[in-house]
PDB file of C-alpha atoms in Angstrom:
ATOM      1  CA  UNK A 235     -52.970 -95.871 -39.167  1.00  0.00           C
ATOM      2  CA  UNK A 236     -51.315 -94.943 -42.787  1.00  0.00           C
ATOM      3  CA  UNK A 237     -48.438 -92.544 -42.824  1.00  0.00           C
ATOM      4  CA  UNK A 238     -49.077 -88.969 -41.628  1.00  0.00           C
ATOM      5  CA  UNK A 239     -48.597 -85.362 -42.410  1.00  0.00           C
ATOM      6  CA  UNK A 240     -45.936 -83.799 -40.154  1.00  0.00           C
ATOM      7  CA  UNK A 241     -47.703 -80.440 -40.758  1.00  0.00           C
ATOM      8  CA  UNK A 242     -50.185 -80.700 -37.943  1.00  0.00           C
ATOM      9  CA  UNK A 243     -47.476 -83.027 -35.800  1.00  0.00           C
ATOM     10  CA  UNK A 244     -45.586 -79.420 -35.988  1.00  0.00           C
ATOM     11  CA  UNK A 245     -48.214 -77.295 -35.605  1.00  0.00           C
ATOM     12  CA  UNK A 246     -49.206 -78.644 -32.429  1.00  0.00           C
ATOM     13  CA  UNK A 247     -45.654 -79.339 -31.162  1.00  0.00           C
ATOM     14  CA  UNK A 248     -44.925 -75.253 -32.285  1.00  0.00           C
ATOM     15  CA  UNK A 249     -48.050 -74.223 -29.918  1.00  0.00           C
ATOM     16  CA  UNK A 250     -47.252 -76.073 -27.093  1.00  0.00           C
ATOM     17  CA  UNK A 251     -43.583 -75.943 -26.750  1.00  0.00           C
ATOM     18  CA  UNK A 252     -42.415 -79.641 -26.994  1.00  0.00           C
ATOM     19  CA  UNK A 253     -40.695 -81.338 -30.632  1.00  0.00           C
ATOM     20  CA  UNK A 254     -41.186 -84.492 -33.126  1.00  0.00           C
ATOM     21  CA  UNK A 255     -38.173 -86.614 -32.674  1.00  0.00           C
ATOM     22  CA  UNK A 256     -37.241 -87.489 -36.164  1.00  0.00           C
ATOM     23  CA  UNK A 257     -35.075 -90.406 -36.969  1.00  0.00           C
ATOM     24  CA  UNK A 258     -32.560 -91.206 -40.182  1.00  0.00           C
ATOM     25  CA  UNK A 259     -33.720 -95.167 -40.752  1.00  0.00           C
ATOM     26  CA  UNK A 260     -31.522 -96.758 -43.238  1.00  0.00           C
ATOM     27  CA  UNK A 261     -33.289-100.405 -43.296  1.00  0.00           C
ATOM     28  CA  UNK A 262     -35.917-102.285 -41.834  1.00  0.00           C
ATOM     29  CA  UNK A 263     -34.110-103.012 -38.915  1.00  0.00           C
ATOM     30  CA  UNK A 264     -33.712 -99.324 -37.790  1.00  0.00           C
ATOM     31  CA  UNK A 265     -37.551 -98.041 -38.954  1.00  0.00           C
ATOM     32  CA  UNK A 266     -38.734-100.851 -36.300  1.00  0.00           C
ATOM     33  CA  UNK A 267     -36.806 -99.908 -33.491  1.00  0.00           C
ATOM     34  CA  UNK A 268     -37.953 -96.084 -34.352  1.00  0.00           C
ATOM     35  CA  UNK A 269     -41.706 -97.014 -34.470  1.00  0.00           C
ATOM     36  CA  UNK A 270     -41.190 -99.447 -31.012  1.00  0.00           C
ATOM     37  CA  UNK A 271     -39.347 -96.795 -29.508  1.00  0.00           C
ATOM     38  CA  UNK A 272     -42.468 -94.186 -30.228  1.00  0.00           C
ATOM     39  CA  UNK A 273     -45.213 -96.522 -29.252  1.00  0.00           C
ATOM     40  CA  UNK A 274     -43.528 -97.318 -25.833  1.00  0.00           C
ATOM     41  CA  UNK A 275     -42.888 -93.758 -25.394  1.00  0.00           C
ATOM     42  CA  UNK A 276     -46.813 -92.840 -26.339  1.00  0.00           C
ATOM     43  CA  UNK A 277     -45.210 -89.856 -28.994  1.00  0.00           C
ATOM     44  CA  UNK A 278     -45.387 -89.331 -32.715  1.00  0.00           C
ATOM     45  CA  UNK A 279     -42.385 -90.040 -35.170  1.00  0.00           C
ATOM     46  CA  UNK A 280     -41.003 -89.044 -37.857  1.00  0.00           C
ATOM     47  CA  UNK A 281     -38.947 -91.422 -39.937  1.00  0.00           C
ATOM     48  CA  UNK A 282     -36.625 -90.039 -42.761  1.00  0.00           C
ATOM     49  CA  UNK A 283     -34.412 -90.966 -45.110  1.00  0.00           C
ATOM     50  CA  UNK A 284     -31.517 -89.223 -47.443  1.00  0.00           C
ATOM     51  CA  UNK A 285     -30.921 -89.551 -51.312  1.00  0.00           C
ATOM     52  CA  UNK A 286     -28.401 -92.081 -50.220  1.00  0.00           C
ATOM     53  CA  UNK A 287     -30.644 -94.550 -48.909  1.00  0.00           C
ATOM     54  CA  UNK A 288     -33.026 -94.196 -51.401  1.00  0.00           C
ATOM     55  CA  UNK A 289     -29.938 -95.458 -53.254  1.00  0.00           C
ATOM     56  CA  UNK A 290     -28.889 -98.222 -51.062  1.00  0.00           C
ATOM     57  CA  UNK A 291     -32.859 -99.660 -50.037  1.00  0.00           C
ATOM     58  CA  UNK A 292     -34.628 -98.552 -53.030  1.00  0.00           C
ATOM     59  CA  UNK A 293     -37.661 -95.673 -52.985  1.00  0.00           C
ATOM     60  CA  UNK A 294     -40.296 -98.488 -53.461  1.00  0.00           C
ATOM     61  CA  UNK A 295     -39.016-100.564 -50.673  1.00  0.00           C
ATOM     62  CA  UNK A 296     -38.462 -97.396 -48.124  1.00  0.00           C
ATOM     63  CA  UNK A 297     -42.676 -97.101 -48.663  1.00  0.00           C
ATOM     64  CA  UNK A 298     -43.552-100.124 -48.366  1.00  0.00           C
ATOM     65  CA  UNK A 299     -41.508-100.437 -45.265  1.00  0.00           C
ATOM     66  CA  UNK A 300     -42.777 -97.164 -43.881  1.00  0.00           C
ATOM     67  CA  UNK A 301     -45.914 -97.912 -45.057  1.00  0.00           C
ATOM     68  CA  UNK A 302     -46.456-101.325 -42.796  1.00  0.00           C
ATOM     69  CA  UNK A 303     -44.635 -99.752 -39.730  1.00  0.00           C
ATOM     70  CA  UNK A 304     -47.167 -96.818 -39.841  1.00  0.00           C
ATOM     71  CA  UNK A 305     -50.337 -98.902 -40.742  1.00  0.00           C
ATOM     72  CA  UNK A 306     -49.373-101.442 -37.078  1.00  0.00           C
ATOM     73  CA  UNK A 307     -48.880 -98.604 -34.821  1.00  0.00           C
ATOM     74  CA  UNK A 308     -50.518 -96.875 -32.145  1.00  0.00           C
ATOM     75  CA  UNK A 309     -48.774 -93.435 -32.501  1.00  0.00           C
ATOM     76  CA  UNK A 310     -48.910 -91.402 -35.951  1.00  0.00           C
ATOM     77  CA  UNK A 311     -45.687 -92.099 -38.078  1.00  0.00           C
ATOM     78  CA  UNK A 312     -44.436 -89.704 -40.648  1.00  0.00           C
ATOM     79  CA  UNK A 313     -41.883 -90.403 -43.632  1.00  0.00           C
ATOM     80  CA  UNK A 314     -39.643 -87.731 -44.560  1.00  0.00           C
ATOM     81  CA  UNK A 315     -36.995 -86.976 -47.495  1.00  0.00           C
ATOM     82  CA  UNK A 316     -33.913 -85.788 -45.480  1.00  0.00           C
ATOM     83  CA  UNK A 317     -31.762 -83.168 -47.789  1.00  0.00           C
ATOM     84  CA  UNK A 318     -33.173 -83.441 -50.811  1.00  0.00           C
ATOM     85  CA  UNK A 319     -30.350 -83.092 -53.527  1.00  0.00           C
ATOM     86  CA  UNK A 320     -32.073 -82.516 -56.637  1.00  0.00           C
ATOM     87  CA  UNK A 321     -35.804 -81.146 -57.780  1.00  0.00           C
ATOM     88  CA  UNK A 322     -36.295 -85.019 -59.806  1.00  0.00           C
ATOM     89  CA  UNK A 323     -35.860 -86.891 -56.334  1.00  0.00           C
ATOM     90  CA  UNK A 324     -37.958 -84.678 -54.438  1.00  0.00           C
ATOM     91  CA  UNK A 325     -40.654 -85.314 -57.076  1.00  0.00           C
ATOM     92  CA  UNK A 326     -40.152 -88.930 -57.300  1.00  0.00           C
ATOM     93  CA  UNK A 327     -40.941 -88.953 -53.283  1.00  0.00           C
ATOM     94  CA  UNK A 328     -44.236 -86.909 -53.894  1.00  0.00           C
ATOM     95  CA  UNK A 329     -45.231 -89.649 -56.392  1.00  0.00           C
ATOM     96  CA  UNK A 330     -44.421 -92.583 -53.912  1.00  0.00           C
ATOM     97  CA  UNK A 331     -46.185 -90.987 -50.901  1.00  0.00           C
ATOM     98  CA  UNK A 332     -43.628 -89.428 -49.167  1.00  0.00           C
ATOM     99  CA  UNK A 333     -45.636 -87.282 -46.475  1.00  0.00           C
ATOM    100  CA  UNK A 334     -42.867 -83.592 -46.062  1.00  0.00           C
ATOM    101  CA  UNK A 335     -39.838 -82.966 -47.739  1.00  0.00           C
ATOM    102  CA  UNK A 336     -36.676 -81.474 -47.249  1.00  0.00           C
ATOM    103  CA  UNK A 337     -34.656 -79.468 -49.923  1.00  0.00           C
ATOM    104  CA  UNK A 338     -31.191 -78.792 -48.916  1.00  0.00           C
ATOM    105  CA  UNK A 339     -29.598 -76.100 -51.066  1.00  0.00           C
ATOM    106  CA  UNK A 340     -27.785 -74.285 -48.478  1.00  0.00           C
ATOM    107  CA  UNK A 341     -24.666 -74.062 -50.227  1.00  0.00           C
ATOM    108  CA  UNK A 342     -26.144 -71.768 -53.177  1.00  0.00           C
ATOM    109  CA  UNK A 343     -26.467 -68.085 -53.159  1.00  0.00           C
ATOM    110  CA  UNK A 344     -29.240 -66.779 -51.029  1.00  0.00           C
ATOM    111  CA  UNK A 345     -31.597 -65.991 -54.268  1.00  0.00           C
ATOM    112  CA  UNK A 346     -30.538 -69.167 -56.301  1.00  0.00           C
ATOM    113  CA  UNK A 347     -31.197 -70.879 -53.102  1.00  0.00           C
ATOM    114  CA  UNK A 348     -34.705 -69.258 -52.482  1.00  0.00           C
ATOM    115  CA  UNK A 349     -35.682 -69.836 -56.075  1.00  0.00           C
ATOM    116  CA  UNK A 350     -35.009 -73.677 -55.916  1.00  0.00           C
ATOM    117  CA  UNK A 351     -36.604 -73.916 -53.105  1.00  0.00           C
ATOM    118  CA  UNK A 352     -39.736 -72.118 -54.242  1.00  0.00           C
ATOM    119  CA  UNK A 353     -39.825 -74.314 -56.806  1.00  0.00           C
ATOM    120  CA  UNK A 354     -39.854 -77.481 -55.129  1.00  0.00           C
ATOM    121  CA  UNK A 355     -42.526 -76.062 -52.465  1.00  0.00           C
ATOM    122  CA  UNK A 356     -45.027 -75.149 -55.363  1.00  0.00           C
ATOM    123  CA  UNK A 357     -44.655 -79.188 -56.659  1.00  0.00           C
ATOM    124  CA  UNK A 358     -45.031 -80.160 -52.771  1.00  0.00           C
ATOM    125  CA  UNK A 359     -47.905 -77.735 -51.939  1.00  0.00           C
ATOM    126  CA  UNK A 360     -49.810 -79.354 -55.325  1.00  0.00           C
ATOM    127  CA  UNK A 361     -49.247 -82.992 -53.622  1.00  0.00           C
ATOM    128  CA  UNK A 362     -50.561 -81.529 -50.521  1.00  0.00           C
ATOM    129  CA  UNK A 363     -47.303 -82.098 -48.921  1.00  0.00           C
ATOM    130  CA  UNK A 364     -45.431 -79.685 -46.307  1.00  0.00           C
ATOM    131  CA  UNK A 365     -41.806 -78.730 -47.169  1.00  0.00           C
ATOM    132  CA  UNK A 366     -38.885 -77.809 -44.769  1.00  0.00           C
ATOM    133  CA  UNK A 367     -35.327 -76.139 -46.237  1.00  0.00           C
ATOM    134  CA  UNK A 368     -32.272 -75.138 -44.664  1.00  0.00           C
ATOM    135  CA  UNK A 369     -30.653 -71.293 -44.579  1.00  0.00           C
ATOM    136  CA  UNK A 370     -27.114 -70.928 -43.058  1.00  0.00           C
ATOM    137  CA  UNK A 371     -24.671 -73.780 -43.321  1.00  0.00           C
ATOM    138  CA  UNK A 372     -24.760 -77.034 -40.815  1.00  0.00           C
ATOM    139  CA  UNK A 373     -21.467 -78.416 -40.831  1.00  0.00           C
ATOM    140  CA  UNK A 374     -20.100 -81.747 -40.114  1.00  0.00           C
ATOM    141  CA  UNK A 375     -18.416 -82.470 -37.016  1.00  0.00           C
ATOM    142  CA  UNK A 376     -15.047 -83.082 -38.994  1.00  0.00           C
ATOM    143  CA  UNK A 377     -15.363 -79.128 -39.894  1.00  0.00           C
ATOM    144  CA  UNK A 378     -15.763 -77.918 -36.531  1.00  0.00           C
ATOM    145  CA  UNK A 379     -19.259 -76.743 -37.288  1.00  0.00           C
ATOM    146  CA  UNK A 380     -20.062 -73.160 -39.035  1.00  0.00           C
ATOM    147  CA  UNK A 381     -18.472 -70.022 -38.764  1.00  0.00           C
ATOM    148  CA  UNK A 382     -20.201 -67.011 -37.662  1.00  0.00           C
ATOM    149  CA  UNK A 383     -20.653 -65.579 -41.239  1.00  0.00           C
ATOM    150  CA  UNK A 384     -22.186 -69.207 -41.982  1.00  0.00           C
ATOM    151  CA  UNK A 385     -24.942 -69.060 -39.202  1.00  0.00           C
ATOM    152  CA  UNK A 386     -28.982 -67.933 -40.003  1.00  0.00           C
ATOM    153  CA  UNK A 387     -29.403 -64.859 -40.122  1.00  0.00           C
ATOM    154  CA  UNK A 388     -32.738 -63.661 -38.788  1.00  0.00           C
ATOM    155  CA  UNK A 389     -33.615 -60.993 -41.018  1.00  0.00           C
ATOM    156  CA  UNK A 390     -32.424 -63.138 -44.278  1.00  0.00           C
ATOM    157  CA  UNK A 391     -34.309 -66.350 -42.286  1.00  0.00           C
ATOM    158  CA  UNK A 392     -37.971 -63.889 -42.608  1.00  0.00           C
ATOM    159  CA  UNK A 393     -37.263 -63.107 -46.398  1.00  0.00           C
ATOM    160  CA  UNK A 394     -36.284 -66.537 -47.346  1.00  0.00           C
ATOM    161  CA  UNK A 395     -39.477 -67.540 -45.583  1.00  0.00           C
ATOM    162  CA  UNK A 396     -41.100 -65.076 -47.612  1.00  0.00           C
ATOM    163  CA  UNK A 397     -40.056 -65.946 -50.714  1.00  0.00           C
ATOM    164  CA  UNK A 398     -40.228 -70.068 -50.651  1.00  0.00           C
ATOM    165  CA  UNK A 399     -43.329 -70.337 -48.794  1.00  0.00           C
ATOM    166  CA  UNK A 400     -42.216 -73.511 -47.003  1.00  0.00           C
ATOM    167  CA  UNK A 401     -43.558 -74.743 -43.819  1.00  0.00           C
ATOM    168  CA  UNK A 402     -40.543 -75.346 -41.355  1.00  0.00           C
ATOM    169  CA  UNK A 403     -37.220 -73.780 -41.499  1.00  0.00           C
ATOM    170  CA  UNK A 404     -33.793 -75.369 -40.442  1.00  0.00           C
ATOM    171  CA  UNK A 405     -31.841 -72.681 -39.381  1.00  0.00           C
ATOM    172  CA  UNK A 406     -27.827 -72.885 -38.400  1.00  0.00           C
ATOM    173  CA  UNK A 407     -27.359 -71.803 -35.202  1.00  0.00           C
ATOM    174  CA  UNK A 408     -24.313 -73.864 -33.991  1.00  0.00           C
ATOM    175  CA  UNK A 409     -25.402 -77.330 -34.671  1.00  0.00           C
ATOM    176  CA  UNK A 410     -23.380 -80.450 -36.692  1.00  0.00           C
ATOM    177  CA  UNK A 411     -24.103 -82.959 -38.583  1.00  0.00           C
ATOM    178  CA  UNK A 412     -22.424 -86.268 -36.370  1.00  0.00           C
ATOM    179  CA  UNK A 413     -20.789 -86.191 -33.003  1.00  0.00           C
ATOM    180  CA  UNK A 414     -19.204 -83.197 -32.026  1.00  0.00           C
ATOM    181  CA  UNK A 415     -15.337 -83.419 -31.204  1.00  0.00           C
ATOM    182  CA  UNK A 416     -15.215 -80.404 -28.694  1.00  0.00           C
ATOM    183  CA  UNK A 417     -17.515 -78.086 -27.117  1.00  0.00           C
ATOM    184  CA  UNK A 418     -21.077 -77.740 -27.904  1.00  0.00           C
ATOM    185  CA  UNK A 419     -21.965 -73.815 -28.340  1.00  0.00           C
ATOM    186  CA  UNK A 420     -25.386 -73.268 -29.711  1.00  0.00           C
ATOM    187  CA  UNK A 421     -26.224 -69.272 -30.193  1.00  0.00           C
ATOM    188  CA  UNK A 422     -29.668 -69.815 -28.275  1.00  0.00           C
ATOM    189  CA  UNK A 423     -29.990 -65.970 -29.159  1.00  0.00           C
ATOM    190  CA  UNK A 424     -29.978 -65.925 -32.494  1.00  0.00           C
ATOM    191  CA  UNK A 425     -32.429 -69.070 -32.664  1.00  0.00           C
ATOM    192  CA  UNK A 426     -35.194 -67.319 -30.954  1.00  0.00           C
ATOM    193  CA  UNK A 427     -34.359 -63.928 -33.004  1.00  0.00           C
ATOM    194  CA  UNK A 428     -35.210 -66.204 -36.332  1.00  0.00           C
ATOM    195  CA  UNK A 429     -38.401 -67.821 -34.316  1.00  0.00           C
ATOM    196  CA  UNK A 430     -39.864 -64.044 -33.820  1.00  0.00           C
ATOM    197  CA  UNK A 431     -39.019 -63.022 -37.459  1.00  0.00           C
ATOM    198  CA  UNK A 432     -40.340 -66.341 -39.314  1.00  0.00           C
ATOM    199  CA  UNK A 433     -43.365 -67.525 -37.004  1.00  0.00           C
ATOM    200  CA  UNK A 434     -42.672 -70.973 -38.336  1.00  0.00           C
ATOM    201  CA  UNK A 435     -41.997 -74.461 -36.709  1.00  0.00           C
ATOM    202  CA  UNK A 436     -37.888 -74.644 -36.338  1.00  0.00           C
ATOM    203  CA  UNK A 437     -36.243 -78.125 -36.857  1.00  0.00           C
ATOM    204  CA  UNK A 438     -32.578 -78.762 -35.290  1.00  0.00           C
ATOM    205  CA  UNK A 439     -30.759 -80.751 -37.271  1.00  0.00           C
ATOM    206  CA  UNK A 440     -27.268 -82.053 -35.776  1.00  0.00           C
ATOM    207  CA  UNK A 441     -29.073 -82.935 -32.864  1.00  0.00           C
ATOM    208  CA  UNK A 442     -27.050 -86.354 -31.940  1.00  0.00           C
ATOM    209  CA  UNK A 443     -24.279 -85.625 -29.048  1.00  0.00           C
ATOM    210  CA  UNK A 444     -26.356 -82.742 -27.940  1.00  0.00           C
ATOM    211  CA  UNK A 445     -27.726 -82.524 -24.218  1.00  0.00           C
ATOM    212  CA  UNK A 446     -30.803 -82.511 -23.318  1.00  0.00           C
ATOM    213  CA  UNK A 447     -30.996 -79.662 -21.882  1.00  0.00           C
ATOM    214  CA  UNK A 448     -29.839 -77.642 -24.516  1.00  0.00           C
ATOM    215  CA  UNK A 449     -32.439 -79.478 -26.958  1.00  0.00           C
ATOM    216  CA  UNK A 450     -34.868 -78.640 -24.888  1.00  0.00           C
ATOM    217  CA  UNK A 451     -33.413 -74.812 -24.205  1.00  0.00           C
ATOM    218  CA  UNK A 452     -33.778 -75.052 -28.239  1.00  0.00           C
ATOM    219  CA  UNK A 453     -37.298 -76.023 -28.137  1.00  0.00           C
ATOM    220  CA  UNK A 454     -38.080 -73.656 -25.712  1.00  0.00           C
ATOM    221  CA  UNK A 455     -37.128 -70.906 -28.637  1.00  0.00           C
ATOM    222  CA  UNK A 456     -39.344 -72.532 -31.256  1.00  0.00           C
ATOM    223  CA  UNK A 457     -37.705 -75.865 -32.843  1.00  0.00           C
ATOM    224  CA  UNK A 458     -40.165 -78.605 -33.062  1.00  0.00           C
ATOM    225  CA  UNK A 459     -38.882 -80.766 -34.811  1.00  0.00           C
ATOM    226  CA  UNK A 460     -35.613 -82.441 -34.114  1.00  0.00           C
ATOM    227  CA  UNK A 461     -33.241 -84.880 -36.260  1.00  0.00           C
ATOM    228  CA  UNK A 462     -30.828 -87.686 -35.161  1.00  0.00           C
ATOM    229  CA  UNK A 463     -28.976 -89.911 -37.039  1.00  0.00           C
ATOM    230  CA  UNK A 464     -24.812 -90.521 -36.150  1.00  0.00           C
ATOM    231  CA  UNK A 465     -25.888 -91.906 -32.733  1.00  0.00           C
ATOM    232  CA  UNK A 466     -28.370 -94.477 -33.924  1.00  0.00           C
ATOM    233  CA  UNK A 467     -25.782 -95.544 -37.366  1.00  0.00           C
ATOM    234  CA  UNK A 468     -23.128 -95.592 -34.296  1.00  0.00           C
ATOM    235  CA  UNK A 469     -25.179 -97.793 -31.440  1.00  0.00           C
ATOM    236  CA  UNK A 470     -26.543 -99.846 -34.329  1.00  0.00           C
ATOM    237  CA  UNK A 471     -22.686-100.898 -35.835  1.00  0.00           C
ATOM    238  CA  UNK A 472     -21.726-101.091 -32.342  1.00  0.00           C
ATOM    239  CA  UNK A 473     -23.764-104.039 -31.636  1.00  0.00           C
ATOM    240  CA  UNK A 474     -23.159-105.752 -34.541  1.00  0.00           C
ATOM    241  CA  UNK A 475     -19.797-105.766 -33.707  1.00  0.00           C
ATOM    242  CA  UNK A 476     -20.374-106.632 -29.890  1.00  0.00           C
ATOM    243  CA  UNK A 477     -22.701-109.477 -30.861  1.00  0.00           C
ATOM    244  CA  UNK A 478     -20.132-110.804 -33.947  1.00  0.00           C
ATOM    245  CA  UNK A 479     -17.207-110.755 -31.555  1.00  0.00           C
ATOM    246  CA  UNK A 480     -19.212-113.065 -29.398  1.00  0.00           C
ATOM    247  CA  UNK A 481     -20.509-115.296 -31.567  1.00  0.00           C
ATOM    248  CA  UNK A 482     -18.364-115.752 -34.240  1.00  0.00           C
ATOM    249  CA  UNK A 483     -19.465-119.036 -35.491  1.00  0.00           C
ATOM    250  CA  UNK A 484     -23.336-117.278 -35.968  1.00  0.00           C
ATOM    251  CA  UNK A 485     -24.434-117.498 -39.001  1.00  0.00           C
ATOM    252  CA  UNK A 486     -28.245-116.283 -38.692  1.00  0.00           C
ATOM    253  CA  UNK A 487     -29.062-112.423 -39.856  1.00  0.00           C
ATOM    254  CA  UNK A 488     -31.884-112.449 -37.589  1.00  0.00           C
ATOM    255  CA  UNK A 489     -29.850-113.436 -34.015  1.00  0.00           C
ATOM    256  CA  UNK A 490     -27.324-110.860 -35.646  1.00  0.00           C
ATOM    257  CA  UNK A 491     -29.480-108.194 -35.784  1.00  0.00           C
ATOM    258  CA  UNK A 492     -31.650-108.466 -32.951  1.00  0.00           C
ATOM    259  CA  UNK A 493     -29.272-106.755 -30.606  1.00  0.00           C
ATOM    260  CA  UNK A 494     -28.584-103.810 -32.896  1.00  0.00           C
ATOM    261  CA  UNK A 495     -32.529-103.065 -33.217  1.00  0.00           C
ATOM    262  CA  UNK A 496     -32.921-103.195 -29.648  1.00  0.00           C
ATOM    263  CA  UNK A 497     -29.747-100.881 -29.426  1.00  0.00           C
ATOM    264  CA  UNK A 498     -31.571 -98.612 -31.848  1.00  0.00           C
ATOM    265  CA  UNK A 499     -34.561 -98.690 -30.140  1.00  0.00           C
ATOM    266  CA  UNK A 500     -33.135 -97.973 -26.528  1.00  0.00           C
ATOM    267  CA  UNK A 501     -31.569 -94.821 -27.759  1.00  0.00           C
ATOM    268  CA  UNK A 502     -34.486 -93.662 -29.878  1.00  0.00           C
ATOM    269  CA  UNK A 503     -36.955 -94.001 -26.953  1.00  0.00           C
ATOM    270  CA  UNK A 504     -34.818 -91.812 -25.004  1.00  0.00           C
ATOM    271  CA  UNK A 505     -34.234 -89.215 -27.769  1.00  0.00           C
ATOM    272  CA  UNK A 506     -38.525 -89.060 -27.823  1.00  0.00           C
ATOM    273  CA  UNK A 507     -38.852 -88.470 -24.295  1.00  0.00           C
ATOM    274  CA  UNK A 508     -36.676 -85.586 -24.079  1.00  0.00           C
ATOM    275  CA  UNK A 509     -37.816 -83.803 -26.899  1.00  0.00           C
ATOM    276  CA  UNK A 510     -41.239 -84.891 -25.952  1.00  0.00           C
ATOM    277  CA  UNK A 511     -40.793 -83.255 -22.377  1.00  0.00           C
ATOM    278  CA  UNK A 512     -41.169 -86.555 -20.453  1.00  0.00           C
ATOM    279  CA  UNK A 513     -37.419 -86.708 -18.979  1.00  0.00           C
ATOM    280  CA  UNK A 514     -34.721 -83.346 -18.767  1.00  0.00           C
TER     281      UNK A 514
END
């Protein structure tokens, strides 16, 4: 089937309670293992990719790619811009057929942030394309997360809403981007204080290292759509390694890389069924 709109994936996931697991896929390698992992889970998928691997694969080449893993599946596949850094990239996604887009200007001002935004949602909207942002700061795991002051606030989450117009909303509510280095505290509270106020489809980004209970405490509060990345890049380098130390005299890319796409795939299957409601 050709690549589809995560807008209904989310509406439906919103209404019933259960998320899209959606996956950072840097290279062929990794969108394979993604789409195997959803068809042997019987789920939808989102694949996405940042600004930097537009850089390192090329835009045309992420399509294409996407475009052939979606076409040979059984379960609807999605391709998503992951923190969109600048209005011309976003636009050059649109043009190539990305299906939602993410705008990432968190770090601005809450107005210059909302205007951005609202800009880039009117270009999307015109493509017929569905656009999540990001209010409150997500920090890295190096950073020890976000402070208090840094977190969504509800109130601020329902104007920002209001004035962008986009379709899902990435609040902060304790999450990191990576592997956290001490103890997980999500504010479960606050997350279903910005559900009530915003009525929109909630995405968790940070998601990798996280139980799944809490992800699914999370879902339970309205996110629906919900990110990894550090644990695939980490199970994925892993095996190379393993399968190098092993073999060092192998010279063949494709008995190199078999073990790291199955490593991918292993972990991205599980990621789908909890988020998906199959396994706790």
């Amino acid at each position: 089937m050709p690549l589809t709109s995560p807008k209904e994936l989310l509406a439906d996931a919103y209404r019933n309670r259960y998320a899209v697991a959606a996956f950072a896929a840097h290279n062929m390698e990794m969108m394979r293992a993604v789409v195997e992992a959803a068809e042997e889970a019987g789920a939808p998928v989102i694949l996405q990719t940042t600004p930097a691997t537009l850089r390192y694969a090329g835009l045309e080449s992420i399509v294409a790619m996407a475009r052939a893993a979606a076409e040979g599946a059984k379960v609807p596949v999605a391709l998503h811009l992951d923190h969109g850094d600048t209005f011309e990239t976003v636009v050059r996604c649109l043009r190539a057929g990305y299906t939602s887009v993410m705008v990432d200007a968190s770090r601005l001002p809450f107005l210059e942030n909302a205007a951005f935004v609202a800009k880039v949602t009117e270009a999307a909207h015109a493509a017929g394309v569905p656009v999540e942002a990001e209010l409150g700061t997500i920090g890295g795991a190096e950073e020890g997360g976000a402070g208090e002051e840094e977190l969504t606030d509800p109130e601020a989450a329902e104007e920002f809403v209001r004035r962008t117009g986009i379709d899902f909303l990435a609040p902060a509510f304790g999450t990191v981007h990576g592997v956290y280095k001490g103890e997980i505290r999500l504010d479960f509270s606050r997350l279903e204080a910005i559900s009530r106020r915003v009525g929109l489809p909630l995405v968790m980004h940070g998601a990798s290292g996280v139980p799944g209970e809490m992800i699914r405490r999370a879902i339970a509060r309205g996110v629906s759509k919900v990110n990894f990345s550090t644990e695939l890049k980490r199970a994925f380098v892993r095996q190379l390694r393993n399968y190098l130390s092993n073999h060092p005299e192998e010279t063949d890319p494709r008995r190199i890389l078999l073990p790291a796409r199955e490593a991918v795939k292993q972990i991205a299957k599980r990621k789908i069924e909890i988020v998906s409601g199959v396994v706790p």
